[in-house]
Short mmCIF file of C-alpha atoms and ligand atoms in Angstrom, two decimals:
data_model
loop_
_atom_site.label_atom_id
_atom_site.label_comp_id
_atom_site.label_asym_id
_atom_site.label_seq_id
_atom_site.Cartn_x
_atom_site.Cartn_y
_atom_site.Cartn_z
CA UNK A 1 -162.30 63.57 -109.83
CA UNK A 2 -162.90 61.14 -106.84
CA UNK A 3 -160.28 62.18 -103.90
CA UNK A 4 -158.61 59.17 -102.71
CA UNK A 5 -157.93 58.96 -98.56
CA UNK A 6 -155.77 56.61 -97.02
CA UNK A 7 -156.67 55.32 -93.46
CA UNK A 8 -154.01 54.39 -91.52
CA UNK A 9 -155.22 53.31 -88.15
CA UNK A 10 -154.70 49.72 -86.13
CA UNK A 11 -158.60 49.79 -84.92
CA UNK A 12 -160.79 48.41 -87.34
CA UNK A 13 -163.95 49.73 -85.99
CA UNK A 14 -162.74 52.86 -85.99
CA UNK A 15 -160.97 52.83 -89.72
CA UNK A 16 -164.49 50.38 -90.94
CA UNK A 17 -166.51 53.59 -89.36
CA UNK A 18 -164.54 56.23 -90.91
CA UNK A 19 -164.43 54.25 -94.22
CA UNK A 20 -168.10 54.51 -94.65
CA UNK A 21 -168.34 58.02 -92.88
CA UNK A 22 -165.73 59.19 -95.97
CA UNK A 23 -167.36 57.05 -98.98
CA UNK A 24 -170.60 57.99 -97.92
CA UNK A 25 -169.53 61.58 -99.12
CA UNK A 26 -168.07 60.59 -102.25
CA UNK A 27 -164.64 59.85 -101.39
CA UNK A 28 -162.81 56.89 -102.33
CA UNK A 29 -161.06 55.70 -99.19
CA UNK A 30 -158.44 52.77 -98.09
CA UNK A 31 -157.05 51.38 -94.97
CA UNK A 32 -153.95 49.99 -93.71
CA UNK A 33 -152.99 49.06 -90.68
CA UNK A 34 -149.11 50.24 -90.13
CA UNK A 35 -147.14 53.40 -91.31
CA UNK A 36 -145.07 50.74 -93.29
CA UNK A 37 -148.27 50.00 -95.16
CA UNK A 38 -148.81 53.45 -95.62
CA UNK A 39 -145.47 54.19 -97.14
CA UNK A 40 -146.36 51.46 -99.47
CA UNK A 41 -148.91 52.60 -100.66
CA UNK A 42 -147.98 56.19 -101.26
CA UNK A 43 -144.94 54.58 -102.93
CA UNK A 44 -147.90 53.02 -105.61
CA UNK A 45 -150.74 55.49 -105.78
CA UNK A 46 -151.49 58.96 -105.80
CA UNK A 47 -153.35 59.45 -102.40
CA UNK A 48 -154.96 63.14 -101.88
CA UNK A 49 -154.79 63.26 -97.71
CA UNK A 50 -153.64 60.71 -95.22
CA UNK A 51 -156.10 60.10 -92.10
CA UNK A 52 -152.73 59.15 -89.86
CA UNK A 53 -153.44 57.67 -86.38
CA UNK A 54 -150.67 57.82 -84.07
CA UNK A 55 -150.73 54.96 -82.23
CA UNK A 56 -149.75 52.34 -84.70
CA UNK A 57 -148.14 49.18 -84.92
CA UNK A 58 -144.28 49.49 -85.52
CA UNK A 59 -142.78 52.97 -86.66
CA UNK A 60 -145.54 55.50 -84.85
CA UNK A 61 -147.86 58.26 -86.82
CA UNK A 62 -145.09 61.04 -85.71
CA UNK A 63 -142.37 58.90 -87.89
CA UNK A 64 -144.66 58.65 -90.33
CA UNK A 65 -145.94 62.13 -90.64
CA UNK A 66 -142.06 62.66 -91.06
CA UNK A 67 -140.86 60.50 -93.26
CA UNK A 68 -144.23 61.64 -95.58
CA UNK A 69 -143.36 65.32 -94.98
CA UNK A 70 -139.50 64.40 -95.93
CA UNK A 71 -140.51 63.18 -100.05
CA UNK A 72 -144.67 64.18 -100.34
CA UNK A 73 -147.04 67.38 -100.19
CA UNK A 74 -149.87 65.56 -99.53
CA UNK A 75 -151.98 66.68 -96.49
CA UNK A 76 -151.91 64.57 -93.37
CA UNK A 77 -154.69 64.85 -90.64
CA UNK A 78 -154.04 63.25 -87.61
CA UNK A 79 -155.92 61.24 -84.63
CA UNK A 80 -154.72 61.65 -81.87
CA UNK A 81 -155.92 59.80 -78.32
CA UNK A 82 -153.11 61.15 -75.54
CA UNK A 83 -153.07 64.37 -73.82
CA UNK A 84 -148.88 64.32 -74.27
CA UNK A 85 -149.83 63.67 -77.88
CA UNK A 86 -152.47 66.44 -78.60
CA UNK A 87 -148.91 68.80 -77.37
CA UNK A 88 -146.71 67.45 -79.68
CA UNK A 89 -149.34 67.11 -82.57
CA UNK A 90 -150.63 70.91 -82.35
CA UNK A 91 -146.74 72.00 -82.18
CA UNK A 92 -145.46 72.48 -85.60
CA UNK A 93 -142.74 69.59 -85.28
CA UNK A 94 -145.13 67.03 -86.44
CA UNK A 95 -145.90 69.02 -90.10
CA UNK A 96 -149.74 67.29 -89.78
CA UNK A 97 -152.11 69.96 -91.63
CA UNK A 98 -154.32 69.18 -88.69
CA UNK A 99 -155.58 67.20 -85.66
CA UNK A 100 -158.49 65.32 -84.47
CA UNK A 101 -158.58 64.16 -81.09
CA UNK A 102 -160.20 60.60 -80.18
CA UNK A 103 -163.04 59.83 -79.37
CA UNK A 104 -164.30 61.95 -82.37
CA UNK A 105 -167.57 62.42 -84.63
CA UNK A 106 -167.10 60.77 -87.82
CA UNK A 107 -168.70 64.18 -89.33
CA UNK A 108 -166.39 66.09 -87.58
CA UNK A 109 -163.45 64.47 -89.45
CA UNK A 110 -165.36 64.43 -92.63
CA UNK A 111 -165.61 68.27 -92.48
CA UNK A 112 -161.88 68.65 -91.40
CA UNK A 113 -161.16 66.63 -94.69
CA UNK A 114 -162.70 68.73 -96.81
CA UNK A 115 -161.16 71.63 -95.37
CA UNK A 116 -158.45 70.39 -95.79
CA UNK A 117 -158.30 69.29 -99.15
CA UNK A 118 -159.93 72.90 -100.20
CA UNK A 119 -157.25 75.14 -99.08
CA UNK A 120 -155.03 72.00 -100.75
CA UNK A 121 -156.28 73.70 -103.71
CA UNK A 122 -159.82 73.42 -104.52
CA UNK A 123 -160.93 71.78 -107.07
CA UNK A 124 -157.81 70.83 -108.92
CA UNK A 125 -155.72 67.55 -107.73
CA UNK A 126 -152.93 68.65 -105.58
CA UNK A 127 -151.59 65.06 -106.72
CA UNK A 128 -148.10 64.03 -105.17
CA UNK A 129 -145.12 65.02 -105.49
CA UNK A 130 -141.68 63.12 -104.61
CA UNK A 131 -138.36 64.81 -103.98
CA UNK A 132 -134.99 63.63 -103.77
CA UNK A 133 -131.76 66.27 -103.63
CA UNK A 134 -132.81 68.20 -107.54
CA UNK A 135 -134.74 65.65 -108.63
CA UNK A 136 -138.70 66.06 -108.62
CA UNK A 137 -141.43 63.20 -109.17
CA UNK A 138 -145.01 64.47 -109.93
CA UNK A 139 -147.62 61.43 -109.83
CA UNK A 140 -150.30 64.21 -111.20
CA UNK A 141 -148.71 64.77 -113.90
CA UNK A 142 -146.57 61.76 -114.44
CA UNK A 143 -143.45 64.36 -114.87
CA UNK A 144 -139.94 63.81 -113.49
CA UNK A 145 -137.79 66.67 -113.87
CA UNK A 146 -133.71 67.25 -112.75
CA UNK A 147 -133.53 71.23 -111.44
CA UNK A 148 -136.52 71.68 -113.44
CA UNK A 149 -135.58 70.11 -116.67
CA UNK A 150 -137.71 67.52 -117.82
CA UNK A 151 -136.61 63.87 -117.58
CA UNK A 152 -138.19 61.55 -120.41
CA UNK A 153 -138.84 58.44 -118.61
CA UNK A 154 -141.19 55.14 -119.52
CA UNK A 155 -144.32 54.34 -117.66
CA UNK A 156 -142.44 51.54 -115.68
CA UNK A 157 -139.46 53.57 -115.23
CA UNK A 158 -141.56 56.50 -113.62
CA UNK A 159 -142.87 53.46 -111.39
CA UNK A 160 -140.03 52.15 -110.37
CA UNK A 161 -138.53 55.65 -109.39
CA UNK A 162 -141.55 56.33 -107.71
CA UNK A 163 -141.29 53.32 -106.03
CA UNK A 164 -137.57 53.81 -104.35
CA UNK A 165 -138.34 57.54 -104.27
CA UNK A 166 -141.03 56.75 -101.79
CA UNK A 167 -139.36 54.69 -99.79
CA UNK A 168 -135.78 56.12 -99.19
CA UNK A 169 -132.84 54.82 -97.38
CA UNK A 170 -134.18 51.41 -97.33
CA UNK A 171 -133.01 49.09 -99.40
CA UNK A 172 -135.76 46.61 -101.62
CA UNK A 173 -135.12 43.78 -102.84
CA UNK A 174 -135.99 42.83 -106.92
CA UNK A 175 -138.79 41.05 -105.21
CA UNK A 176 -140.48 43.48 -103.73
CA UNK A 177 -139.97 45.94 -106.87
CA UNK A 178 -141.93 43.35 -109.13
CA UNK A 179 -144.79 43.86 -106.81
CA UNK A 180 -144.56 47.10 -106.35
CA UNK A 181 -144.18 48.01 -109.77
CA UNK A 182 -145.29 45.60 -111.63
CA UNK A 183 -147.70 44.11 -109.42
CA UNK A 184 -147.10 40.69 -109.65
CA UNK A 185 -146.68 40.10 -113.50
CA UNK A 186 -143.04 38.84 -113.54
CA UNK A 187 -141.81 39.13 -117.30
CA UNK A 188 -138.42 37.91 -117.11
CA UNK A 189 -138.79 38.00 -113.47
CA UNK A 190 -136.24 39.92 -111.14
CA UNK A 191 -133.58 40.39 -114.33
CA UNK A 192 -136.27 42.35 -115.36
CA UNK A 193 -135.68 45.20 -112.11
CA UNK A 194 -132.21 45.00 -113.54
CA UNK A 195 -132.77 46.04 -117.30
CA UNK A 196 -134.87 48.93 -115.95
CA UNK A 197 -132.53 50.16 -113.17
CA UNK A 198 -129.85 50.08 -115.50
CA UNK A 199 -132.08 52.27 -118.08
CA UNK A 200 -133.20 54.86 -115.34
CA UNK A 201 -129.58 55.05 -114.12
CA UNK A 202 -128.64 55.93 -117.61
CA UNK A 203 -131.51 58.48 -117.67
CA UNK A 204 -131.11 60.06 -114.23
CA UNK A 205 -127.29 60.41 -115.20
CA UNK A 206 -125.03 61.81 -112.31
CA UNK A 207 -128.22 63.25 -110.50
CA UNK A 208 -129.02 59.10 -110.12
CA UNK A 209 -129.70 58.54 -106.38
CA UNK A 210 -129.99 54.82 -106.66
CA UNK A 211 -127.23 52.58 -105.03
CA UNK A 212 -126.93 48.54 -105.62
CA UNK A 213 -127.69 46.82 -102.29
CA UNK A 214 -125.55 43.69 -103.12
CA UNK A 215 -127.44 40.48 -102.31
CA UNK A 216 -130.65 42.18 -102.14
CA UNK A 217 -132.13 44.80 -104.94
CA UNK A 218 -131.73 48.57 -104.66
CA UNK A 219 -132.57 51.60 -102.62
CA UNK A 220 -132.14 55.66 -102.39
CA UNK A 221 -129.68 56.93 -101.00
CA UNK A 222 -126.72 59.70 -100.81
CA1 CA B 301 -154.20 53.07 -82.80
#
């Protein structure tokens, strides 16, 4: 199975470079430009490692590494530029797998991918996996489970959890939802986020993390 990468890095020649560097070797890789992008998209996909660059545009590769390494498994390798950063990087506060200090080779990081994603677990997907207090979302194998008991859950529903799963504490509107979940088809348009938070709610029962943000959609949250 193709191993998907996600690029996050605010240089395009650098991302454009390691783009062809990685699909050159068989991988399928994307790029965004901000750790908000990034959260995005883990929130949508299953992603198998995250190429994280530090220096970013709004919340910074170290707040993104964490707020991954607070809901995901999925490795992170990081480029780093700054002496100050290589420190905090190689320390074991920023949970990256591992580092890769700019400038770099392009085969270099291609080699530290695969390394990566090896003792990730070989051949087999180490998919994603999103956690909230007991509840447990595995994209591999589209399972949600409550301590360990399975959770019997639509395609859509498992999408939408997924979606406010990966992002939590922040509230999103019905809006955003649609797109996230249902990616731009609108049947019934936001009453639609409605009808299937209301069903999840009623499936999650008390172990339901998701809180009405009045005037604006939903989030997760204690
Ligand atoms: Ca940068």
């Amino acid at each position: 199975m193709t191993k998907r990468v996600l690029i996050v890095e605010d240089e395009f020649n650098i991302a454009d470079l390691l783009k062809a560097y990685l699909e050159r070797d068989g991988f399928e890789a994307m790029w965004v430009r901000s750790g908000e992008q990034a959260l995005d998209e883990l929130g949508r996909q299953s992603i198998d490692l995250i190429v994280l660059d530090i220096g970013l545009p709004g919340i910074d590769g170290f707040e993104v590494c964490r707020q991954v390494r607070a809901r995901a498994s999925v490795p992170i390798l990081m480029l780093t530029a700054r002496e100050d950063e290589i420190d905090r990087v190689a320390g074991l506060e920023s949970g990256a797998d591992d580092y890769v200090v700019k400038p770099f080779s392009p085969r270099e990081l291609v080699a530290r991918v695969k390394a990566i994603l090896r003792r990730a677990g070989g051949a087999s997907d180490p998919g994603v996996v999103l956690r909230w207090e007991s509840i447990e979302l595995r994209r591999d194998a589209r399972e949600v489970t409550i301590d360990d008991n399975p959770v019997e859950l639509t395609n859509r529903e498992f999408d939408l959890l997924g979606a406010l799963l990966a992002h939590p504490n922040i509230a999103l509107s019905r809006d955003r939802l649609l797109e996230l979940v249902w990616g731009g088809e609108y049947p019934g348009g936001t009453r639609t986020v409605d009808v299937h938070v209301a069903q999840l709610r009623r499936k999650l029962g008390e172990a339901s993390p998701i809180r009405t943000v009045h005037g604006v959609g939903y989030k997760v949250a204690e």
